[in-house]
Short mmCIF file of C-alpha atoms in Angstrom, two decimals:
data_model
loop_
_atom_site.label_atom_id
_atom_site.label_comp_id
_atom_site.label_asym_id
_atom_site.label_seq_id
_atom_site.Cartn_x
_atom_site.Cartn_y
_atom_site.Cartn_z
CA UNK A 1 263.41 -176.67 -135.44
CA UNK A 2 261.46 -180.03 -135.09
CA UNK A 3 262.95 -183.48 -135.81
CA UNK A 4 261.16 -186.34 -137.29
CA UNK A 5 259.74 -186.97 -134.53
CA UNK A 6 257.90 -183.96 -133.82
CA UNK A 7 260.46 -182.97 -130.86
CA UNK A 8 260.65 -179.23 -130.83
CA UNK A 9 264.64 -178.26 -130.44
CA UNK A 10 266.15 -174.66 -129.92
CA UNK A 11 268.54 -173.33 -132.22
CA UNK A 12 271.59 -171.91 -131.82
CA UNK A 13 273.79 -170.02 -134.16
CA UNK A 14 277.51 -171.55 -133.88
CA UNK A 15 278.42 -168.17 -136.22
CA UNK A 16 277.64 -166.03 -133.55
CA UNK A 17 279.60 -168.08 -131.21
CA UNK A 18 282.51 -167.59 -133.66
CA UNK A 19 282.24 -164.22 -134.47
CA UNK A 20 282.21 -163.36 -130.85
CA UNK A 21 285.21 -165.44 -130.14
CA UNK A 22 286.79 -163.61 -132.92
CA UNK A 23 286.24 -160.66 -131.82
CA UNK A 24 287.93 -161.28 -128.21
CA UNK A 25 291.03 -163.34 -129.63
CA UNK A 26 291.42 -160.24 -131.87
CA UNK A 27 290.89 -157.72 -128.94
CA UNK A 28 293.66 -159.61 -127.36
CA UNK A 29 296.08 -159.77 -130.17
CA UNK A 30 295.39 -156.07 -130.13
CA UNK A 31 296.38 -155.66 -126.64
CA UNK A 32 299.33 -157.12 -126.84
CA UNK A 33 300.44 -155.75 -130.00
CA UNK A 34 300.37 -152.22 -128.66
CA UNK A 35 301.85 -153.31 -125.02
CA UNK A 36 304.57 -154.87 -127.62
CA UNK A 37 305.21 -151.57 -129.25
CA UNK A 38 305.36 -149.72 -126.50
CA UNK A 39 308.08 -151.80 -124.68
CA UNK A 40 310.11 -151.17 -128.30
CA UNK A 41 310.17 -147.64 -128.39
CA UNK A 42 313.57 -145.66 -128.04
CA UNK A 43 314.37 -143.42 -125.24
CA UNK A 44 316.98 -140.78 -124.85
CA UNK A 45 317.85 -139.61 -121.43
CA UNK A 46 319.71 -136.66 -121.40
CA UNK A 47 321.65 -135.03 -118.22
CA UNK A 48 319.60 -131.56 -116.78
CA UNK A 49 321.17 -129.04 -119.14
CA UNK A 50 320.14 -130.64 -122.38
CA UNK A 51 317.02 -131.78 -120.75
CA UNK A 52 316.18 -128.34 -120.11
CA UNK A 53 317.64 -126.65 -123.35
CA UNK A 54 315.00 -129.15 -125.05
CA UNK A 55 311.72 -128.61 -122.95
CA UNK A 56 312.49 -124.08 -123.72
CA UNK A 57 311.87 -125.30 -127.88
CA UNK A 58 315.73 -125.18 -128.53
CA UNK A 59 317.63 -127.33 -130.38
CA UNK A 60 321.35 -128.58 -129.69
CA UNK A 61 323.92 -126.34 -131.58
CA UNK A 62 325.60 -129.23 -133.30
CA UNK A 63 328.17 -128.52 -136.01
CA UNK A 64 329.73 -131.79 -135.80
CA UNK A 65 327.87 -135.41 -135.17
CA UNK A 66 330.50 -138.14 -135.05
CA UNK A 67 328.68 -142.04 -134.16
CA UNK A 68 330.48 -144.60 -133.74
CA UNK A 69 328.80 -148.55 -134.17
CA UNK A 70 330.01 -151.66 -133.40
CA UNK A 71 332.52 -152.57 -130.81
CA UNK A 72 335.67 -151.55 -132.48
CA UNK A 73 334.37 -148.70 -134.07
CA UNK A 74 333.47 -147.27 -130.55
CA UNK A 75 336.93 -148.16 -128.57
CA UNK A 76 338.52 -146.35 -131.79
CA UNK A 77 336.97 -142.84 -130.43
CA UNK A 78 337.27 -144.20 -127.14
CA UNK A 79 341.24 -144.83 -127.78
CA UNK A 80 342.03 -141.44 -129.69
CA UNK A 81 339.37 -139.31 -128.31
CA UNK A 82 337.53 -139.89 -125.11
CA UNK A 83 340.21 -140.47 -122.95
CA UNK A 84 340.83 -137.07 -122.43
CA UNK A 85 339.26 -135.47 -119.85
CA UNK A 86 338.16 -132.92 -122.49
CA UNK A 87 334.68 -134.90 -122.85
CA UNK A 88 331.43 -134.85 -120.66
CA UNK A 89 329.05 -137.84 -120.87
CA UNK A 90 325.16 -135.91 -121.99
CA UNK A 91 323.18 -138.82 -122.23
CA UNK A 92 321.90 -142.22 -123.52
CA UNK A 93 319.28 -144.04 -125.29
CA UNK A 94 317.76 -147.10 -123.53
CA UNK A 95 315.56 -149.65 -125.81
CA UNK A 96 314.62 -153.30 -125.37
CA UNK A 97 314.56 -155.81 -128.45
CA UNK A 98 314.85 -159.92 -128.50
CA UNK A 99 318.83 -159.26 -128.77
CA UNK A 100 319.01 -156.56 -126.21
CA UNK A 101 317.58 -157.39 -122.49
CA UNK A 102 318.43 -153.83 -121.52
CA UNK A 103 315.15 -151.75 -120.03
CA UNK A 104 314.06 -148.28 -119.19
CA UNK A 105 314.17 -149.13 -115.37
CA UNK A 106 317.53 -150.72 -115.60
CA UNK A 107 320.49 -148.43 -113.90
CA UNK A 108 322.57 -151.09 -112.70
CA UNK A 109 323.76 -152.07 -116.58
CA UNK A 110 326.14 -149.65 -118.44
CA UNK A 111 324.54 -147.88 -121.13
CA UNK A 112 325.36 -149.32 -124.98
CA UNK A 113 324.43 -145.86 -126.44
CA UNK A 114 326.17 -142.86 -124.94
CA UNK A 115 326.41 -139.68 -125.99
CA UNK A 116 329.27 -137.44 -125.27
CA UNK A 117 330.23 -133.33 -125.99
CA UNK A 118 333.22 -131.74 -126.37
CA UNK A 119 333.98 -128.99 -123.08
CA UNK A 120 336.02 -126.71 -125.32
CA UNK A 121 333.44 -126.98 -128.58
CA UNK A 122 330.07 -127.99 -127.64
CA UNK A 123 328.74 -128.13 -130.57
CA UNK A 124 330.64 -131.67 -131.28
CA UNK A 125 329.00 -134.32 -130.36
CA UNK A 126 330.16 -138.46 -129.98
CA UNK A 127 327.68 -140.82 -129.67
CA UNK A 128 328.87 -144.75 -129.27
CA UNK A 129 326.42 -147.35 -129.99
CA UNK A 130 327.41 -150.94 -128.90
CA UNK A 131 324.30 -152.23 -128.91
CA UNK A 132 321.69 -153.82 -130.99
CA UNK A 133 319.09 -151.66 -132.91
CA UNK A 134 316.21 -153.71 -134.33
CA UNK A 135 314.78 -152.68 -138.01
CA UNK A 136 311.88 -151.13 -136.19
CA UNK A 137 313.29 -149.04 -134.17
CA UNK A 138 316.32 -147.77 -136.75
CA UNK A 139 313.95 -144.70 -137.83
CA UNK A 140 312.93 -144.31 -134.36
CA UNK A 141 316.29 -143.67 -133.07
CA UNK A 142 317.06 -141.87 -136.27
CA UNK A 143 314.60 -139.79 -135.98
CA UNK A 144 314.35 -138.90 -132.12
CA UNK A 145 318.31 -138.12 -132.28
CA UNK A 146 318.18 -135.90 -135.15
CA UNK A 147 315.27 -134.00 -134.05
CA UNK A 148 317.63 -133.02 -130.85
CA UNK A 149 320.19 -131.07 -132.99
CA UNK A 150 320.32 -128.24 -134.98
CA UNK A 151 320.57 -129.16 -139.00
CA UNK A 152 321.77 -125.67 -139.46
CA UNK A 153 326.07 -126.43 -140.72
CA UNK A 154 325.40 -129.47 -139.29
CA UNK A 155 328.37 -132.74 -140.25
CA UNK A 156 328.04 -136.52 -139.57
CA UNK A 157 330.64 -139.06 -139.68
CA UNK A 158 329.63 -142.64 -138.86
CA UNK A 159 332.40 -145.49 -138.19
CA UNK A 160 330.52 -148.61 -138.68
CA UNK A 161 332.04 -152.34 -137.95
CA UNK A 162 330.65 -155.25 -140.11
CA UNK A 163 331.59 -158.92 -141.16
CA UNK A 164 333.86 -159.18 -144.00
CA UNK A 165 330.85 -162.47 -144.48
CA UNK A 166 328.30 -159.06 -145.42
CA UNK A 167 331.29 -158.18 -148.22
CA UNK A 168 330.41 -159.67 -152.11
CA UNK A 169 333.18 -159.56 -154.29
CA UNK A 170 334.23 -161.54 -157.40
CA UNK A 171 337.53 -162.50 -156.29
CA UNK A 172 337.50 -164.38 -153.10
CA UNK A 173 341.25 -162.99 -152.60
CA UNK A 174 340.00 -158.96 -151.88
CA UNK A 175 338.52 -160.40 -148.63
CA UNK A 176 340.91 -161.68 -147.64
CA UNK A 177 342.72 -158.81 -146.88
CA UNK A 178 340.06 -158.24 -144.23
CA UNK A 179 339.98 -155.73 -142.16
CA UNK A 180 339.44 -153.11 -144.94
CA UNK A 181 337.67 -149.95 -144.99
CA UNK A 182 335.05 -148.75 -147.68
CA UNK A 183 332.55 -145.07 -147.51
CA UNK A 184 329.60 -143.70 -149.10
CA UNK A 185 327.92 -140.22 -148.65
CA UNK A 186 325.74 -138.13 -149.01
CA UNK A 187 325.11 -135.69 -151.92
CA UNK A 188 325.49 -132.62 -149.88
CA UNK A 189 328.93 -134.47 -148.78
CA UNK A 190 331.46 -132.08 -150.10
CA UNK A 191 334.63 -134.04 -148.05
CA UNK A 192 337.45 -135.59 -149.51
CA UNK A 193 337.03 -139.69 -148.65
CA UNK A 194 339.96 -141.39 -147.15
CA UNK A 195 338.88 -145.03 -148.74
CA UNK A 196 337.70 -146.53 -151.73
CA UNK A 197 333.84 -146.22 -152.19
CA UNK A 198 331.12 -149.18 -151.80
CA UNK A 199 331.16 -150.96 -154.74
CA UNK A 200 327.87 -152.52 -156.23
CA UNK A 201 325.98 -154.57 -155.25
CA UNK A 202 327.26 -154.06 -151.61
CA UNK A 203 325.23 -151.96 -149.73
CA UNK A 204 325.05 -150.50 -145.73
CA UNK A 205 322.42 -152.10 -143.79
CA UNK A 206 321.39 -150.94 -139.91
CA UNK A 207 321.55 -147.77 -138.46
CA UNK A 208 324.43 -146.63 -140.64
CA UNK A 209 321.71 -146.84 -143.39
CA UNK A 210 319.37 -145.38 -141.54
CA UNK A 211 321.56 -142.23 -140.75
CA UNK A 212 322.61 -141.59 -143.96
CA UNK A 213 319.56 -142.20 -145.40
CA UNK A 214 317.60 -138.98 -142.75
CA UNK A 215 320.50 -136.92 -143.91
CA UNK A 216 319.98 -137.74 -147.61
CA UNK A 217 316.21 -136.80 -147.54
CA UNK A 218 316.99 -133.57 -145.10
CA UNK A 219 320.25 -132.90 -147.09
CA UNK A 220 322.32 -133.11 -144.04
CA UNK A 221 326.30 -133.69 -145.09
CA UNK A 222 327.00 -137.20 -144.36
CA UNK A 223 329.64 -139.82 -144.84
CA UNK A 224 329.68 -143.51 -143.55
CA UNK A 225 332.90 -145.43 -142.63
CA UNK A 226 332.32 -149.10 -142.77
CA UNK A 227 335.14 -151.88 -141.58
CA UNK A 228 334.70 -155.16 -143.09
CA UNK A 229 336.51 -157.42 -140.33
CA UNK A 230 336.58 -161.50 -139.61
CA UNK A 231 336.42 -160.64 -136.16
CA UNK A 232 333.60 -159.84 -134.39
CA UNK A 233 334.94 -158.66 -130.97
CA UNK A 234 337.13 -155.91 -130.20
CA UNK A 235 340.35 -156.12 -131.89
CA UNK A 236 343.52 -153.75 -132.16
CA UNK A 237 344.30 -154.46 -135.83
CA UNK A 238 340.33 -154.11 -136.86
CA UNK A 239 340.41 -150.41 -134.53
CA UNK A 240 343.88 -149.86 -136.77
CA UNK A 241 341.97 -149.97 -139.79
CA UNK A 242 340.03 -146.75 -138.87
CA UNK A 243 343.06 -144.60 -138.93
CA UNK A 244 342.87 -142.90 -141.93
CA UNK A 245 339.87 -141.35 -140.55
CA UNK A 246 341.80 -139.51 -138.23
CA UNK A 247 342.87 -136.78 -140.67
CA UNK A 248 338.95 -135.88 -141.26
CA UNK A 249 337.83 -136.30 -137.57
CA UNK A 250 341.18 -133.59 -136.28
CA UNK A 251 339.85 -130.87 -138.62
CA UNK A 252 336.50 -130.94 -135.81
CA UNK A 253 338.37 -132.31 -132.20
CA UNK A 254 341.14 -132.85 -130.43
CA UNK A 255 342.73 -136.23 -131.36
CA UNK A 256 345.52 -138.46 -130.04
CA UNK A 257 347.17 -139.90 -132.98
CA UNK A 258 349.57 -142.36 -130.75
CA UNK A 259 347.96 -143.40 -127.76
CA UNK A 260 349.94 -145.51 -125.35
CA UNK A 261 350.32 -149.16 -125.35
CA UNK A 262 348.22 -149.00 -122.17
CA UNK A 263 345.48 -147.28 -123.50
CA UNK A 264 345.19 -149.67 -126.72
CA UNK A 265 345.41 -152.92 -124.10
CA UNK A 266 342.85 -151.49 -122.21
CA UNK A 267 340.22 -150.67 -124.95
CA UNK A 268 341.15 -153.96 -127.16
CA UNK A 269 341.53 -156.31 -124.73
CA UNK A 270 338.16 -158.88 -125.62
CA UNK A 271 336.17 -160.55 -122.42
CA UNK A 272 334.81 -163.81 -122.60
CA UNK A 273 334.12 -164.75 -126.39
CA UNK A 274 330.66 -165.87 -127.20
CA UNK A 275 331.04 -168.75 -129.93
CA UNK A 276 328.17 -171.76 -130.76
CA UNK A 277 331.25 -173.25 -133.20
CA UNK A 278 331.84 -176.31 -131.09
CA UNK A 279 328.48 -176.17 -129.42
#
């Protein structure tokens, strides 16, 4: 290119520059989107039986799946069922999300989703989730869990705990009554509910979606237990409201209907509570 003056001047092409610099900020965004997905993926660790049970091809014989999510909804089985010595920890999933610090590499931090089987029936399962499961990993979870166990007369039950807040009703008075207890199934569900159903326009969110949802498509028997509470930490009366859910859960394991006063003070007593209220 020459100027006005006659000065020859060598060109360069600022939309090569540009492409190429788009090209390495989107090589980069690459790399970290896949180091990002990696660090979210689910893991289940399970103890050397299972472990090896899985690698021969087999499945786990599984007639009854009983999760339990949400603080209360865990101490409930904790309270009536797991403190026998009837139970043997299996495994546990590990993940890592914004709300959940916990890593792969991590032993020194109790597990927030532990699986447990029954000594006298094996083929009942407990799994207590305490922790929390982002939306992108809810079908990974879902689907790594269910892909363990044999679908074959296969049951879930899922006690859920949730903030009376999530709850819309016309009259401001039915929430009040929190904690109260509402279901949904599946339609292979052929069970007899021990609570009124969801009403419209509420609906499950979370992994308690998720599940039912995987056992609506693969026409797995299903039915959700959800406790609409105004308090968010573990609490005796909210663990109270699961009760009725005792007379389906007996029919599958060994229950104790009236656990001691130590037992309950144990599982419902709340540590420090996290509040921003007067922050």
């Amino acid at each position: 290119m020459a100027t006005f003056f006659g000065e020859v001047l060598s060109v360069f092409s600022r939309a090569v520059e540009e492409d190429e610099d788009d090209l390495s900020d989107n090589e980069e965004d690459e790399q970290i989107r896949r180091e990002l997905e990696e660090k979210r993926v689910v893991h289940l660790h399970w103890n050397p039986e299972v472990t090896e049970c899985l690698k021969s091809g087999n499945k786990l014989k599984c007639s009854d799946f009983i999760l339990a999510v949400g603080p209360n909804a865990a101490r409930f089985l904790s309270v009536h069922a797991l403190t026998s010595a009837n139970w043997d920890t299996v495994g546990h999933s590990s993940l890592w999300n914004e709300r959940n610090q916990t890593t792969t590499g991590q032993t020194s931090v109790e597990p927030a989703c532990v699986f447990h089987r029954q000594k006298d029936n094996p083929s009942v399962l407990i799994c207590q989730v305490t922790c929390y499961i982002a939306e992108d990993q809810l079908f990974q979870w879902t689907e790594k869990v269910f892909d363990c166990l044999q679908h074959r007369q296969l049951n879930v039950t899922v006690l859920s705990d949730s903030s009376v807040a999530e709850y819309k009703a016309a009259d401001y008075l039915h929430c009040s009554s929190a904690p109260f207890l509402r279901s949904l199934h599946s339609s292979t569900y052929n069970g007899k509910s021990v609570c009124p159903s969801l009403e419209q326009p509420n609906i499950f969110t979370g992994l308690p979606a998720a599940v039912l949802s995987h056992c609506e498509v693969h026409r797995i028997p299903a039915v959700v237990y959800q406790c609409y509470s105004d308090v968010l930490g573990a609490d005796s009366v909210t663990m109270e409201t699961y009760n009725p859910v005792l007379t389906s859960l007996g029919k599958s394991i060994q229950l104790d209907p009236s656990p001691s006063t130590d037992v309950l003070r144990k599982f419902s007593r709340t540590s420090n509570i996290q509040s921003n209220l007067y922050i």
